Coordinates of C-alpha atoms and ligand atoms in Angstrom, one line a residue:
Chain A
M252 CA 4.0 14.8 -19.6
Q253 CA 6.0 15.5 -24.3
L254 CA 5.6 19.8 -24.4
T255 CA 7.9 22.0 -26.9
L256 CA 8.7 24.8 -24.8
E257 CA 10.5 27.8 -27.0
F258 CA 12.2 31.2 -25.8
G259 CA 12.4 34.0 -28.0
G260 CA 12.3 38.4 -28.0
G261 CA 16.3 38.1 -26.2
L262 CA 15.0 35.0 -23.2
E263 CA 17.3 32.1 -25.5
L264 CA 19.8 33.6 -24.5
L265 CA 18.9 32.3 -20.9
C266 CA 18.4 29.4 -22.1
D267 CA 22.3 28.4 -23.4
S268 CA 21.0 30.2 -27.0
Q269 CA 19.0 27.6 -27.2
K270 CA 14.9 28.3 -28.8
I271 CA 13.8 25.4 -29.2
H272 CA 13.1 22.9 -26.5
K273 CA 11.6 19.3 -26.9
V274 CA 10.8 18.4 -23.1
N275 CA 9.7 15.7 -20.8
V276 CA 7.9 17.7 -17.8
D277 CA 6.6 15.1 -15.0
L278 CA 3.2 15.4 -13.4
P279 CA 4.3 17.1 -9.7
N280 CA 3.4 14.9 -7.0
G281 CA 0.3 13.8 -6.2
E282 CA -1.5 16.0 -9.0
D283 CA -3.7 15.3 -11.7
D284 CA -2.9 18.1 -13.5
L285 CA 0.7 20.8 -15.0
T286 CA -0.3 23.3 -14.4
M287 CA 1.4 27.2 -15.7
K288 CA 2.4 28.4 -12.2
H289 CA 4.1 24.0 -11.6
L290 CA 5.8 24.3 -15.5
L291 CA 7.6 28.6 -15.3
T292 CA 8.9 26.5 -11.7
W293 CA 10.2 23.6 -14.2
V294 CA 11.8 25.9 -16.3
R295 CA 13.7 28.2 -13.5
T296 CA 14.9 25.0 -12.3
N297 CA 15.8 22.7 -15.9
L298 CA 15.7 25.1 -18.6
I299 CA 17.2 29.4 -17.1
K300 CA 20.7 29.2 -17.3
E301 CA 21.4 32.6 -15.7
R302 CA 19.8 35.2 -14.6
P303 CA 16.6 34.2 -13.6
E304 CA 15.5 37.2 -13.0
M305 CA 15.3 38.2 -16.8
F306 CA 12.4 36.1 -17.1
I307 CA 11.3 35.4 -13.0
K308 CA 9.3 37.7 -11.1
G309 CA 7.7 37.3 -8.3
D310 CA 6.0 33.1 -8.8
T311 CA 5.7 34.8 -13.1
V312 CA 7.2 35.9 -15.9
R313 CA 8.5 38.8 -15.4
P314 CA 6.9 42.1 -17.1
G315 CA 7.0 42.5 -20.6
V316 CA 7.0 38.9 -21.5
L317 CA 4.0 36.7 -23.1
V318 CA 3.4 33.8 -22.8
L319 CA 1.6 31.7 -25.4
V320 CA -0.2 28.0 -25.0
N321 CA -0.8 26.9 -28.5
D322 CA -0.1 29.8 -30.2
C323 CA -2.8 31.8 -27.5
D324 CA -2.1 34.7 -24.6
W325 CA -2.1 32.7 -21.2
E326 CA -4.0 36.0 -19.6
L327 CA -7.1 34.2 -22.3
S328 CA -6.7 30.8 -20.9
G329 CA -6.3 31.4 -17.0
Q330 CA -2.7 32.5 -16.4
L331 CA -0.5 30.7 -14.0
E332 CA -3.6 28.4 -13.6
T333 CA -3.6 27.1 -17.7
T334 CA -4.1 23.6 -17.5
I335 CA -1.3 22.0 -20.3
Q336 CA -1.9 18.8 -21.6
E337 CA 0.0 16.7 -24.0
K338 CA 1.9 17.8 -26.8
D339 CA 1.3 21.2 -25.7
V340 CA 3.1 23.9 -27.6
I341 CA 4.6 27.0 -24.8
V342 CA 5.9 30.3 -25.9
F343 CA 7.9 32.7 -23.8
I344 CA 9.0 35.9 -26.2
S345 CA 10.6 38.7 -24.5
T346 CA 8.4 42.1 -26.7
L347 CA 11.4 44.2 -28.6
H348 CA 11.6 48.1 -28.4
G349 CA 14.0 48.1 -31.1
G350 CA 12.9 49.7 -34.3
Chain B
M111 CA 46.3 67.0 -51.6
E112 CA 44.9 65.3 -49.0
A113 CA 43.1 69.3 -47.5
N114 CA 42.1 69.3 -51.8
G115 CA 40.8 65.8 -51.5
G116 CA 38.4 66.3 -48.7
E117 CA 37.2 70.0 -50.9
I118 CA 36.6 67.6 -53.2
V119 CA 34.4 65.3 -51.5
R120 CA 32.8 67.5 -49.3
E121 CA 31.6 69.4 -52.6
L122 CA 29.6 66.4 -54.3
K123 CA 27.8 66.5 -51.0
E124 CA 27.2 69.4 -50.8
L125 CA 25.8 69.3 -54.7
K126 CA 24.7 65.3 -54.6
L127 CA 22.3 67.0 -51.8
Q128 CA 20.8 70.5 -54.2
K129 CA 21.1 68.1 -57.3
A130 CA 18.1 65.5 -54.9
E131 CA 16.5 69.5 -53.6
I132 CA 16.8 70.4 -56.9
E133 CA 14.5 66.9 -59.0
Q134 CA 12.4 66.5 -56.0
R135 CA 10.9 70.8 -57.5
I136 CA 10.9 69.3 -60.4
S137 CA 8.3 66.5 -60.0
A138 CA 7.3 68.9 -57.3
L139 CA 6.1 71.7 -60.3
E140 CA 5.4 69.2 -63.2
A141 CA 2.4 67.3 -60.9
K142 CA 1.3 70.9 -60.2
L143 CA 1.6 71.8 -63.8
H144 CA -0.1 68.8 -64.6
E145 CA -2.9 69.1 -62.6
T146 CA -3.4 73.0 -64.1
T147 CA -3.6 71.5 -67.2
A148 CA -6.1 69.1 -66.5
A149 CA -8.4 71.2 -64.5
V150 CA -8.0 73.6 -67.6
E151 CA -9.0 71.1 -69.6
R152 CA -12.5 70.8 -68.1
C153 CA -12.9 74.9 -67.2
D154 CA -12.9 74.5 -71.6
A155 CA -15.1 72.1 -71.5
V156 CA -17.5 73.8 -70.0
S157 CA -17.4 77.7 -71.4
N158 CA -17.0 75.4 -74.8
G159 CA -20.8 75.6 -74.1
C160 CA -20.2 71.9 -73.2
S161 CA -22.6 70.6 -70.8
V162 CA -22.3 67.2 -70.0
P163 CA -20.4 67.1 -66.7
T164 CA -17.1 66.6 -67.3
E165 CA -17.1 63.3 -64.1
I166 CA -19.3 61.4 -66.6
E167 CA -17.7 62.0 -69.4
H168 CA -15.0 60.3 -68.2
G169 CA -17.3 58.2 -66.5
L170 CA -15.3 59.4 -62.5
E171 CA -17.9 59.5 -60.3
H172 CA -15.0 58.3 -58.1
G173 CA -13.5 61.6 -58.1
M174 CA -9.6 60.3 -59.2
S175 CA -7.8 62.3 -62.5
P176 CA -6.5 59.5 -65.6
D177 CA -3.1 60.1 -64.2
Q178 CA -4.8 58.5 -60.9
I179 CA -6.8 55.6 -62.4
Y180 CA -2.6 55.0 -64.6
R181 CA -1.0 55.1 -61.2
Y182 CA -2.4 53.1 -58.5
S183 CA -4.0 51.2 -61.5
R184 CA -2.7 47.9 -60.5
Q185 CA -5.1 48.7 -57.2
L186 CA -7.6 49.4 -59.2
L187 CA -7.6 45.7 -60.6
L188 CA -7.6 44.0 -57.2
P189 CA -11.9 42.9 -56.5
S190 CA -11.2 43.2 -53.2
F191 CA -9.7 47.2 -53.5
G192 CA -10.3 48.6 -55.7
V193 CA -11.9 52.2 -56.5
E194 CA -13.5 52.1 -53.3
G195 CA -10.5 50.7 -51.8
Q196 CA -8.2 53.4 -53.9
S197 CA -10.4 56.5 -52.9
N198 CA -10.5 55.5 -48.9
L199 CA -6.8 56.3 -49.5
L200 CA -6.3 58.9 -51.2
K201 CA -8.9 60.5 -48.6
S202 CA -6.3 59.1 -45.7
S203 CA -3.8 60.8 -43.7
V204 CA -1.4 58.7 -41.6
L205 CA 1.3 59.6 -39.7
V206 CA 4.8 57.4 -39.3
I207 CA 6.4 58.6 -36.5
G208 CA 11.0 57.4 -36.6
A209 CA 12.3 56.9 -40.1
G210 CA 14.5 54.1 -39.4
G211 CA 14.0 50.7 -40.0
L212 CA 11.3 50.5 -39.8
G213 CA 9.9 53.4 -41.1
S214 CA 12.0 53.7 -44.4
P215 CA 9.9 50.6 -46.0
A216 CA 6.8 51.8 -44.4
L217 CA 6.9 55.9 -45.5
L218 CA 8.1 55.1 -49.7
Y219 CA 5.4 51.8 -49.6
L220 CA 1.9 54.3 -48.3
A221 CA 4.0 57.1 -50.0
A222 CA 3.9 55.0 -53.5
C223 CA -0.1 53.5 -52.6
G224 CA -0.9 56.8 -52.8
V225 CA -2.3 57.9 -48.9
G226 CA -3.1 61.2 -48.9
R227 CA -1.4 63.0 -46.1
L228 CA 1.7 61.8 -44.8
G229 CA 3.2 62.4 -41.7
I230 CA 6.2 62.3 -41.0
I231 CA 9.1 62.7 -37.6
D232 CA 11.6 62.7 -36.9
H233 CA 14.4 64.8 -34.7
D234 CA 17.8 62.3 -36.1
V235 CA 20.1 63.2 -38.6
V236 CA 21.8 60.0 -41.3
E237 CA 24.7 58.5 -40.4
L238 CA 26.6 56.6 -43.0
N239 CA 26.1 53.6 -39.7
N240 CA 22.1 53.5 -40.7
M241 CA 22.3 52.7 -43.9
H242 CA 22.3 49.0 -44.4
R243 CA 18.8 49.0 -42.8
Q244 CA 16.9 53.0 -43.2
V245 CA 17.1 52.6 -47.3
I246 CA 15.0 55.5 -47.5
H247 CA 18.0 57.8 -47.2
T248 CA 20.6 58.5 -50.1
E249 CA 24.6 59.0 -49.1
A250 CA 24.0 63.1 -50.4
F251 CA 21.8 63.0 -47.0
I252 CA 24.1 62.4 -44.5
G253 CA 24.5 64.1 -41.8
H254 CA 20.7 66.3 -42.8
P255 CA 17.6 65.8 -40.3
K256 CA 15.4 61.8 -41.4
V257 CA 12.2 63.9 -42.5
K258 CA 14.5 65.8 -44.9
S259 CA 15.0 62.8 -47.0
A260 CA 12.9 60.8 -46.5
A261 CA 10.1 63.8 -47.1
T262 CA 12.3 63.7 -50.3
A263 CA 12.4 60.8 -50.8
C264 CA 9.0 59.5 -51.1
R265 CA 8.2 63.5 -53.2
S266 CA 9.9 61.9 -55.8
I267 CA 8.6 58.1 -55.5
N268 CA 5.0 59.7 -55.6
S269 CA 4.9 63.9 -55.7
T270 CA 0.8 63.4 -56.0
I271 CA 0.3 63.4 -51.2
K272 CA 0.7 65.6 -49.3
I273 CA 3.9 64.8 -47.2
D274 CA 4.3 67.0 -43.7
E275 CA 7.5 67.0 -41.6
Y276 CA 8.0 66.6 -38.4
V277 CA 11.7 67.7 -37.9
E278 CA 11.5 67.6 -34.1
A279 CA 11.0 64.7 -31.2
L280 CA 8.1 63.6 -30.5
R281 CA 7.2 64.2 -27.1
T282 CA 4.0 64.7 -24.2
S283 CA 3.8 68.2 -25.1
N284 CA 3.4 68.6 -28.7
A285 CA 2.0 64.6 -29.8
L286 CA -1.7 65.6 -28.9
E287 CA -1.7 68.1 -31.3
I288 CA 0.4 66.4 -33.5
L289 CA -1.4 62.8 -33.8
S290 CA -4.9 64.4 -34.2
Q291 CA -4.5 65.6 -37.1
Y292 CA -4.0 62.2 -38.4
D293 CA -6.0 58.9 -38.8
I294 CA -3.9 56.1 -38.8
I295 CA -0.3 56.2 -36.5
V296 CA 2.0 53.9 -36.9
D297 CA 4.8 53.8 -34.9
A298 CA 8.3 52.6 -36.0
T299 CA 10.5 53.8 -33.2
D300 CA 13.2 52.1 -31.6
N301 CA 12.4 51.7 -27.5
P302 CA 10.0 52.5 -24.3
P303 CA 8.8 55.7 -23.9
S304 CA 7.8 56.5 -26.8
R305 CA 6.4 53.2 -28.0
Y306 CA 4.3 53.7 -23.7
M307 CA 3.2 57.6 -25.1
I308 CA 2.5 56.6 -28.5
S309 CA 0.0 54.5 -27.6
D310 CA -1.5 56.3 -24.0
C311 CA -1.9 58.4 -27.6
C312 CA -4.2 57.2 -29.1
V313 CA -6.0 55.9 -26.3
L314 CA -6.4 60.0 -25.6
L315 CA -7.3 60.7 -29.8
G316 CA -8.5 56.7 -30.4
K317 CA -6.4 56.4 -32.9
P318 CA -5.3 52.3 -34.5
L319 CA -2.1 52.7 -33.8
V320 CA 0.5 50.1 -36.8
S321 CA 3.0 49.2 -34.1
G322 CA 6.1 47.3 -35.2
A323 CA 9.3 46.4 -33.3
A324 CA 12.3 44.9 -34.7
L325 CA 15.8 43.3 -33.2
G326 CA 18.2 41.7 -34.2
M327 CA 16.7 38.7 -36.1
E328 CA 13.6 38.7 -34.7
G329 CA 10.7 41.6 -35.4
Q330 CA 6.7 41.8 -34.0
L331 CA 3.9 42.8 -35.4
T332 CA 0.3 44.4 -34.3
V333 CA -2.4 47.1 -34.0
Y334 CA -3.4 48.9 -31.1
N335 CA -6.2 50.2 -29.8
H336 CA -8.5 49.7 -33.0
K337 CA -12.5 48.7 -32.8
G338 CA -12.4 47.9 -29.2
G339 CA -8.7 45.7 -29.0
P340 CA -6.0 46.5 -26.5
C341 CA -3.8 49.0 -26.5
Y342 CA -0.6 48.3 -25.1
R343 CA -0.2 48.8 -22.0
C344 CA -3.3 46.3 -21.8
L345 CA -0.5 44.2 -22.8
F346 CA 2.3 45.0 -21.1
P347 CA 0.8 47.0 -18.0
T348 CA 4.8 47.0 -16.6
P349 CA 7.5 48.5 -18.1
P350 CA 10.5 45.7 -18.5
P351 CA 13.4 45.9 -17.0
T352 CA 15.4 48.6 -17.7
T353 CA 18.5 45.3 -18.6
A354 CA 15.8 43.7 -20.9
C355 CA 15.6 46.4 -23.7
Q356 CA 18.2 46.5 -25.9
R357 CA 18.3 49.2 -28.9
C358 CA 19.8 48.7 -32.1
S359 CA 23.0 50.0 -32.1
D360 CA 24.2 48.7 -29.0
S361 CA 22.6 44.2 -30.2
G362 CA 23.4 44.5 -33.7
V363 CA 19.8 44.1 -36.2
L364 CA 20.3 42.9 -40.1
G365 CA 18.5 45.5 -42.4
V366 CA 16.1 43.4 -44.0
V367 CA 14.3 42.6 -40.1
P368 CA 13.0 46.1 -39.8
G369 CA 12.5 46.0 -43.7
A370 CA 10.3 43.3 -43.7
I371 CA 8.0 44.6 -40.1
G372 CA 8.2 48.0 -42.0
C373 CA 6.9 47.2 -44.7
L374 CA 3.9 45.0 -42.7
Q375 CA 3.7 47.8 -41.2
A376 CA 2.5 49.3 -44.6
L377 CA 0.5 46.6 -46.0
E378 CA -2.0 46.7 -42.4
T379 CA -2.4 50.7 -42.7
I380 CA -3.4 50.5 -45.9
K381 CA -6.0 47.4 -44.8
L382 CA -7.5 50.0 -41.9
A383 CA -7.2 53.1 -44.2
S384 CA -8.9 51.6 -47.5
M385 CA -11.4 50.0 -45.1
V386 CA -10.2 46.4 -46.7
G387 CA -9.9 42.8 -44.4
E388 CA -9.2 42.0 -41.2
P389 CA -6.1 43.9 -39.3
L390 CA -3.8 42.0 -37.0
S391 CA -6.3 43.9 -33.5
E392 CA -6.0 41.3 -30.7
R393 CA -3.2 38.8 -33.2
M394 CA 0.4 39.8 -32.8
L395 CA 2.5 38.1 -35.6
L396 CA 6.2 37.3 -34.6
F397 CA 8.3 36.8 -37.2
D398 CA 11.0 35.4 -36.8
A399 CA 14.7 35.4 -39.4
L400 CA 16.7 33.0 -38.7
S401 CA 15.0 29.9 -39.0
A402 CA 12.5 30.6 -41.2
R403 CA 9.1 30.6 -39.2
I404 CA 6.2 33.6 -39.2
R405 CA 3.2 32.2 -36.5
I406 CA 0.4 34.2 -35.5
V407 CA -0.8 34.0 -32.4
K408 CA -4.1 35.8 -30.3
I409 CA -3.5 38.2 -27.9
R410 CA -5.9 39.3 -25.2
G411 CA -8.4 41.7 -25.8
R412 CA -9.1 44.9 -24.4
S413 CA -8.5 45.3 -20.4
A414 CA -11.0 46.5 -17.9
Q415 CA -8.4 47.0 -15.6
C416 CA -5.8 48.9 -18.3
T417 CA -4.2 52.4 -16.5
V418 CA -5.3 54.2 -19.8
C419 CA -7.5 52.3 -22.0
G420 CA -8.9 50.4 -18.8
D421 CA -12.6 51.1 -17.9
N422 CA -12.2 53.0 -14.9
S423 CA -9.6 54.7 -16.3
S424 CA -9.6 58.4 -15.7
F425 CA -6.6 59.1 -18.5
N426 CA -7.1 62.3 -19.2
K427 CA -5.5 65.1 -21.8
Q428 CA -3.5 66.8 -18.8
Q429 CA -1.9 63.9 -16.4
F430 CA -0.8 62.7 -20.8
K431 CA 1.0 66.1 -20.8
D432 CA 2.2 65.4 -17.1
F433 CA 3.5 61.9 -17.5
D434 CA 6.9 61.6 -17.0
Y435 CA 7.0 58.0 -19.8
E436 CA 11.2 57.7 -19.5
E437 CA 10.7 57.8 -15.7
F438 CA 8.0 55.2 -15.8
T439 CA 10.0 53.1 -17.4
Q440 CA 13.0 53.8 -16.2
F441 CA 14.8 54.3 -19.8
P442 CA 16.2 57.6 -20.1
L443 CA 16.2 59.1 -23.6
S444 CA 19.3 61.0 -24.3
A445 CA 21.5 59.0 -21.3
D446 CA 24.0 61.1 -19.6
P447 CA 27.0 59.5 -19.1
L448 CA 28.0 57.6 -16.9
N449 CA 30.2 59.2 -13.2
L450 CA 30.6 56.4 -10.7
L451 CA 34.0 57.0 -9.9
P452 CA 36.0 59.5 -8.5
A453 CA 38.4 61.6 -11.1
E454 CA 41.9 60.0 -10.1
S455 CA 40.4 56.1 -11.2
R456 CA 39.9 57.7 -14.3
I457 CA 42.2 59.4 -17.5
S458 CA 41.3 61.2 -21.0
S459 CA 42.0 58.8 -24.1
K460 CA 45.1 61.9 -24.8
E461 CA 46.4 61.2 -21.6
F462 CA 46.8 57.3 -22.5
K463 CA 47.4 57.7 -25.3
E464 CA 50.3 60.1 -23.5
I465 CA 51.5 56.9 -21.8
L466 CA 51.5 53.8 -24.6
Q467 CA 54.3 56.8 -26.7
K468 CA 55.8 56.6 -22.5
K469 CA 56.3 53.6 -22.7
E470 CA 55.5 53.0 -18.9
R471 CA 54.0 49.3 -18.1
H472 CA 50.8 49.1 -17.6
V473 CA 48.1 46.5 -18.8
L474 CA 44.6 47.1 -21.6
L475 CA 42.1 46.2 -21.0
D476 CA 39.3 46.0 -22.9
V477 CA 35.8 44.4 -21.0
R478 CA 34.0 44.8 -24.6
P479 CA 32.1 41.8 -25.3
S480 CA 34.2 39.4 -27.9
H481 CA 32.1 39.9 -30.8
H482 CA 32.9 43.5 -30.8
Y483 CA 36.3 43.1 -29.8
K484 CA 36.6 40.9 -33.3
I485 CA 35.1 44.7 -34.9
V486 CA 38.3 46.5 -34.0
S487 CA 40.7 47.0 -30.5
L488 CA 43.4 48.8 -29.0
P489 CA 46.9 47.0 -29.6
D490 CA 48.8 44.9 -27.0
S491 CA 45.0 44.8 -26.0
L492 CA 43.9 42.0 -22.9
N493 CA 39.4 41.3 -24.2
I494 CA 38.0 39.7 -21.2
P495 CA 34.3 40.5 -21.2
L496 CA 32.5 42.2 -19.0
A497 CA 30.3 39.3 -17.7
N498 CA 33.1 37.1 -17.4
L499 CA 35.5 39.2 -15.4
E500 CA 34.4 37.5 -12.2
A501 CA 35.7 33.9 -13.4
R502 CA 38.3 35.4 -15.2
L503 CA 40.1 37.3 -12.6
N504 CA 43.7 35.7 -12.6
E505 CA 43.8 36.1 -16.2
L506 CA 43.6 39.1 -15.5
T507 CA 46.4 38.5 -12.7
S508 CA 48.9 36.9 -14.9
A509 CA 49.2 39.2 -17.6
L510 CA 49.5 42.2 -15.0
K511 CA 52.5 40.0 -13.4
E512 CA 53.7 39.2 -17.3
K513 CA 54.4 42.9 -17.3
E514 CA 56.7 43.6 -14.2
Y515 CA 58.6 40.1 -14.7
G516 CA 59.4 40.8 -17.9
C517 CA 60.5 44.3 -17.5
V518 CA 64.7 44.9 -17.5
N519 CA 64.4 47.3 -15.0
T520 CA 63.6 44.8 -12.2
G521 CA 65.1 47.5 -9.7
S522 CA 61.9 49.5 -10.2
S523 CA 59.5 48.6 -7.1
T524 CA 56.9 50.8 -9.7
N525 CA 54.0 48.3 -10.6
A526 CA 51.8 47.5 -14.3
S527 CA 49.4 49.0 -14.4
L528 CA 46.2 48.6 -15.3
Y529 CA 43.7 50.3 -17.7
V530 CA 39.6 49.4 -18.5
V531 CA 38.4 50.2 -21.6
C532 CA 34.8 49.2 -23.8
R533 CA 32.9 51.5 -26.8
R534 CA 31.5 54.0 -24.5
G535 CA 33.3 53.9 -21.8
N536 CA 30.9 52.9 -18.5
D537 CA 31.2 49.2 -18.6
S538 CA 34.9 50.1 -18.2
Q539 CA 33.5 52.1 -15.0
R540 CA 31.4 49.0 -14.2
A541 CA 35.0 47.3 -14.5
V542 CA 36.9 49.0 -12.4
Q543 CA 35.3 50.0 -9.7
Y544 CA 34.3 45.9 -9.4
L545 CA 38.8 45.5 -10.0
R546 CA 39.1 47.7 -7.4
D547 CA 37.3 46.1 -4.5
W548 CA 39.5 43.1 -5.1
G549 CA 42.1 44.3 -4.9
F550 CA 43.5 46.2 -8.3
S551 CA 44.1 49.6 -6.4
S552 CA 46.3 51.0 -9.9
A553 CA 42.9 50.0 -12.3
K554 CA 42.0 53.2 -14.1
D555 CA 39.2 53.6 -16.8
I556 CA 39.8 55.1 -20.2
I557 CA 37.2 58.3 -20.4
G558 CA 34.1 57.4 -23.2
G559 CA 35.8 54.4 -24.7
L560 CA 37.5 53.8 -28.2
E561 CA 34.9 56.3 -29.1
A562 CA 36.6 58.7 -27.7
W563 CA 39.8 57.5 -28.8
T564 CA 38.1 57.9 -31.8
A565 CA 37.1 61.1 -31.3
D566 CA 40.7 63.0 -29.4
V567 CA 43.8 60.3 -30.7
N568 CA 42.9 59.0 -34.1
P569 CA 40.0 59.9 -36.9
N570 CA 40.5 56.6 -38.6
F571 CA 40.9 54.7 -35.4
P572 CA 37.2 53.0 -36.7
S573 CA 34.4 53.8 -35.1
Y574 CA 30.9 51.1 -35.6
Ligands
ZN898 ZN1 -5.4 49.4 -21.9

């Protein structure tokens, strides 16, 4: 499944300072759908190069990270249970505090 | 000669400041004179037996004076804004919290556009390293409170609005009282505890909150607590780890980035105050300056489970006053210096200067990130950033060996000592602790880092 993954607000530093990743993610064995839960594991394994605790806490993203599926907060689409479709754009962004 | 030069600079600074203050007083008096003259003319018209009410004579049912009409004419001409928008704006009051990178442009536009009453709160003073982004301040105000500087600038742009100055930090003890006096709150602060505190306070008082943030090359903007929209805690119920909370003073920021976000904060505030357009509520604007992209995303609405604005929340003003936001976010606002090491593992910058003068054999390890090292460094130092120290220990070992063998006095059994420096003296302690665990028993940190070197040894050594 072709997906665009984007990292921002400093999270890109965890994946070689590259913000946009065009990736191909396979469906998990025996499943018909790709959920955000599976995608998070995939990202953790394949894209995060350092300090994974800055991205993941428990089975979800760490506090202070917003997840957007096609420009929409994943809270509105079922969080970890959100089903991902071909060509979706998923953004992981850390909240900023500076001024 | 040098002392003379210093005196002249001081005197110039003082005079420039006086000049700015005098100019501000002149424009305030001129505005007052205008008002008085207008009032006298109106009185004359009435006492001359002219029975036509002034408002009708001038056609000014909205109550704006001829000067106000002229000043705000370009906004009055906007069909979607017009007299109604401007009248609402003139009746509104806005509190801007923070007169820094975000607050500077926000305040300039809010003063210019005619917000009726503008409050400014900040406890900081203007510094030279603020000037690249905090564009409301001028060099004459370096060392003076940001609030005084910002208020002077706002008055010189628009002497007809009321400006309230609060030269103090916003705390749980004064927040409810101060915020309650304004219709709209602008969060232009730079740290997590302030952001949670301001949002909670806005929920308790039922005030909309225009929230902006910027760091490095990115910015974020949204409106919280507006007509059933989410509060800051709905979005971020749990504070992020401290390591994820970078400051501009550590990570850097391109001046125009908070500038752009601050302008947009002014815009959202003007929309709320004048009651035009669609506020950026339940949406968030994400600005990426480097790739020139702005994306506006849909965010969750108010959370029924929110501990502050949720359905079953019992959060009240007393709890707010007692809440420790620094503890909650694990983000101390006035950080005590780190003290990891015993006294014998540390030396002062003055002691290190003596070591240099005596030409004692040593290696100076600088553990700052390499882009910091490029800005300025002490001569003859070895740069291995703290993050890479473990992987590059062999470089340190060979540098120490070189100093030993390179010495003529081979009969001596003393090893070369190892001194560790960083910017402020925190990372150098972490490095020394680590190095001692790895057998570098002579490692000592230079207390206070390069900042202490500038302060206590060489005032000409650049600080940043
Ligand atoms: Zn809430």
